[in-house]
Each structure stands twice: as C-alpha cells, then as structure tokens.
Amino acid sequence: MSAGKPPLSGGPPRPQVKALQCPKCGAAIVLRTFGQAETVACGSCRAILDAKDPNLAILQQFEIETSDIRPLIPLGTRGKLHGTDYEVIGFERRHATVEGIPYPWHEYVLFNPYKGFRYLSEYNGHWNDITICKDLPSVEGGFSAGSGSAANWVGETYKHFQTTEANTDFVLGEFPWRVRVGERATVTDYVHPPRVLSSEKTDKEVTWSIGEYMYGREIWDAFRLPGSPPEAEGVYENQPSPLTTNVQGIWMAFAAFAVFLLAMMIGFDLLAKKEAVFQQTYHWERAKTAGESSFVTDNFELKGHPSTVELKTWAAVSNQWMYLNYALINQDTGQAWDFGREVSYYQGYDSDGSWSEGSRDDTVVIPSVPPGQYYLRIEPEVDPAVSAISYSVQLTRDVPVLGIYGIALLALLVPPLLVSLRWYTFERSRWSESDHPPVQISGLTASSEDDD
Amino acid sequence: MFRRLYLLLGFLTLGTVAFGQYRGWSLDSIDQVKNVPKSVRDNPGSYRSVYSAYHHYTGGK
C-alpha cells in the first residue's frame, strides 16, 4: 500500500498492493485487488492484461483517438461511501449512439477488500452509486427483448426508461470482469428516482445492478477531491425531483380544504338570518319631480352583529335606464354608505334575431354594517325619454356572500397548481430523454406510450 | 415544509372566510361617509352623493 494513504476499513490485517511491470511497455502496474481483479489495463500502452496470470498475459491492445480521457477521480483515490472506505481501482468510458450521435459516460470501479466492488457512473455531471443486485428483479411483460414496461425489485416498481447499446471505448486500471474495448452490451434502465435498476445483457450473461443518484458535491466530499464537481447538465433519468413536496399529498389537502369550504358555505347559508328589514315600491313621475327628486325612507332597525346588507333594486325599464343614488345612513352616528346603482334594460330585433342587454333588477351587498337605526336617502335619475316609472327597493340583512368562497378556493388552488406545474416540467425534461418521450397532441400532452 | 406552509395557508384561508362571513364582508366596494348631518333626515337635498355626476349608459345594441 502506498505510503501516506489512510488505511481502508479496520479489521483484518492490511492487504498488500502488488507492483508488477507491463509485459508490453514495462510500465509499472499496480494491482490493488489482491487477486480479485480479472483484468488490468496499462495506463501507458493501453494494453489489457490478464490479472489472474502471474505473467500478466496481454489480452487486448487498444488505440484511443483522443488522449484527453482522464478520470475525474484519479485511480488510487480513496473515499468513504455509506461509511465504508473505497479505493478507485478502475475507470472506463462507454458510449451509446442514438441517431448517429455518441453519448459517452464514465464508470469507476471502487474496491474495499472486505466489502468487495462498488461502482460509480457519471454522465454530464450526474452521478450514480451502483452495486450489483443480489436478488433477481422480475420484468413485467418478460425480458426476452430486454425491455419490459416495468421491473420489480425488492418490492419496488421501476418504470422502463430506455434500452440502448453500450459500447466500451476506453479502460484504465483493474476490473473484476474480462473487460474489453469494443465490448457491447444491451443496457436497459428502469427508474424509480432516486434509484435506477439496470440490466446489462451480453451474449453470455445478464447482470442486474441498482444505482442511486448522487450529486457531484457528495462525490467530491466523499473522495475529498479538490475544486468543484462539473456542473450537472439537464435532468438525469433517476435524478430526484427538487420538489420535496408530495404533489398528491398537496392535492389531497386541497380536496380536504375544498370540502371544508363547501361545508362552511352550506353552514353559513343555513345560519344566515336573511332578514328583510325594508321593502318599498315607489312611483316616479317627471311632472312631480321638477325640483328636488331626493327623498328619505322611514327608519328601520338593523339588529345583531355587524353584517352584510343586501340592497335589491327593481325598475320597470324597457329600452331605458334608471339610476339611483343611494345613501344608507345611520340615524344616530351619521355614518353613511354612499353608492349609486343603475338599472337598464334594452331589447330588440336585428338580422341575428332577438337580443337583450342589461337587467331590470340590480343587487349590491353593503359590507359590515353595524346594528342601529338606519334610513335610506334615495335620489332617482331617469332616462329623459321616461315620463313615469315604478321601482322598488328591498333591504335584507345578513346575507351570505358566495364570491368569498370562490376567492378562497382560488387562493387554495394556486399552490397545488404551481407545484404540479413545476413537477410536470421536471418530469417532462426527464422523460424527454427516454424511449417514452412526452408528445404534444393538439395542445394536450400525452406520453407516447398512450399512442401504442 | 411546503406541505406545512400549505396547510397553514389553508387554515388561514378557512379562518379568514369564516371571520369574513361573520363580520359581513362583501366583494362590493362601497364608499363610507362619516358625520352625515342629521339635517338630511328633514332636508334630503342638503346631501349630494358623490355619484350624482355619473354619466349614464344610454346604449343598447
């Protein structure tokens, strides 16, 4: 073991690193896995050697076009994952080609002499901590084609994300299998964020592994790497949603509040007094109101707690208007509610048929009127074409205002909508990279699976 | 955290609605005038509504 490095997890005696020479180029080859590696790749001459052979027989010699492939975590780096020390012993670059475009990713082999192998993968700044599955997953719809619609593993269901051909194009260090450059495997990923269940199918075998998403910063902290990890690009297949909220839970809470709101609306409607406190019909004649048209009503009493007062106006208008200046005045305090209401109704026929506009009645709700003795000051103004008109005024105390429930419902609806929109946007980005991208159909969004 | 905030918002909303219903809140905007003279009772013309200069709709289709 190299000097200056911390020991791996405590327990049995410290294992020894074996130093050998590459039979091809003579460069030093370090074996850190104590006979557990199957192959080792020379970093100098790109020769893949048989690690089981005392003479390190050359299994493959590969060329690489670019020399800028360097592991982000150098071989020999040690770090702690899940409380266990691991050393990075191998690195490979693989790629999948989709529509002629290669998408490369990197895999790291980690080793602990007592815990065995573990793997890290990195794609565009997204990391996964990977172990081999000990229990065989079951695939819905069969695994003959390598891609069922879903897979089940230890009680969890994983949705099929994509199936692709992976090609190994660069290796470095030790590997617990007979690694080859140019090796091809059919890789199928099933996701259940933050986990991804993957199968690698070759001519000889199928290997299942389970990965858990890790952020670059966690990797950097675990291996005490200098600097900052590469910025993650886009949304990865098993990246956990930044939305920590359970969207379904929020909607359930909304439904509960909506039911409460409905119950309150019914309850307040039943409890509302709806007490008629004043009603009068008047007849207005232009000939009699040449001077001052305003007048006041008799006093009436509003009882109980401060409450709404609904004022309804009805006027016998037809292709006419009537406007009433109202003031509800407290006899004792001089406090007044001043407002004007128009009643207008127009009707007729044209090339489109009959039409009408406006209404012969009008309703307004005066808020929070305290109890007391009140009267109304009414000042009617009437369409100049009208010589006489009848109208009535009705006041009702303590009427429920249903619009408040509508506003409350909207206020309660906004957060779940925003959360759902954010969730949808994130998931849409995730699945747009899959074999099942969302598609846009006439303004509606559906999964391409729906079309099958 | 968001769920708790939402629950808080929900209960505040329900509480506000209940309080508003009890206190007689309305969605209509009505001007309030203080200290209307008692003489209005006997002389309604001594008071003029702020809406008396309203320009009336004389439309129809």
Coordinates of C-alpha atoms in Angstrom, one line a residue, chain B residues 4-31:
Chain B
R4 CA -46.9 22.6 6.3
L5 CA -47.0 26.0 4.7
Y6 CA -49.8 25.0 2.5
L7 CA -51.7 23.6 5.5
L8 CA -51.1 26.9 7.3
L9 CA -52.4 28.8 4.2
G10 CA -55.4 26.6 4.1
F11 CA -56.4 27.0 7.7
L12 CA -55.7 30.8 7.5
T13 CA -57.9 30.9 4.4
L14 CA -60.8 29.0 6.0
G15 CA -60.4 31.1 9.2
T16 CA -60.5 34.3 7.1
V17 CA -63.6 33.2 5.2
A18 CA -65.4 32.3 8.5
F19 CA -64.4 35.6 10.1
G20 CA -65.4 37.5 7.0
Q21 CA -68.7 35.8 6.8
Y22 CA -69.4 36.5 10.4
R23 CA -68.3 40.1 10.1
G24 CA -70.3 40.6 6.9
W25 CA -67.5 41.2 4.4
S26 CA -68.6 41.9 0.8
L27 CA -67.0 41.9 -2.6
D28 CA -68.8 45.2 -3.5
S29 CA -66.8 48.3 -2.9
I30 CA -69.0 50.9 -1.2
D31 CA -67.8 54.4 -0.1

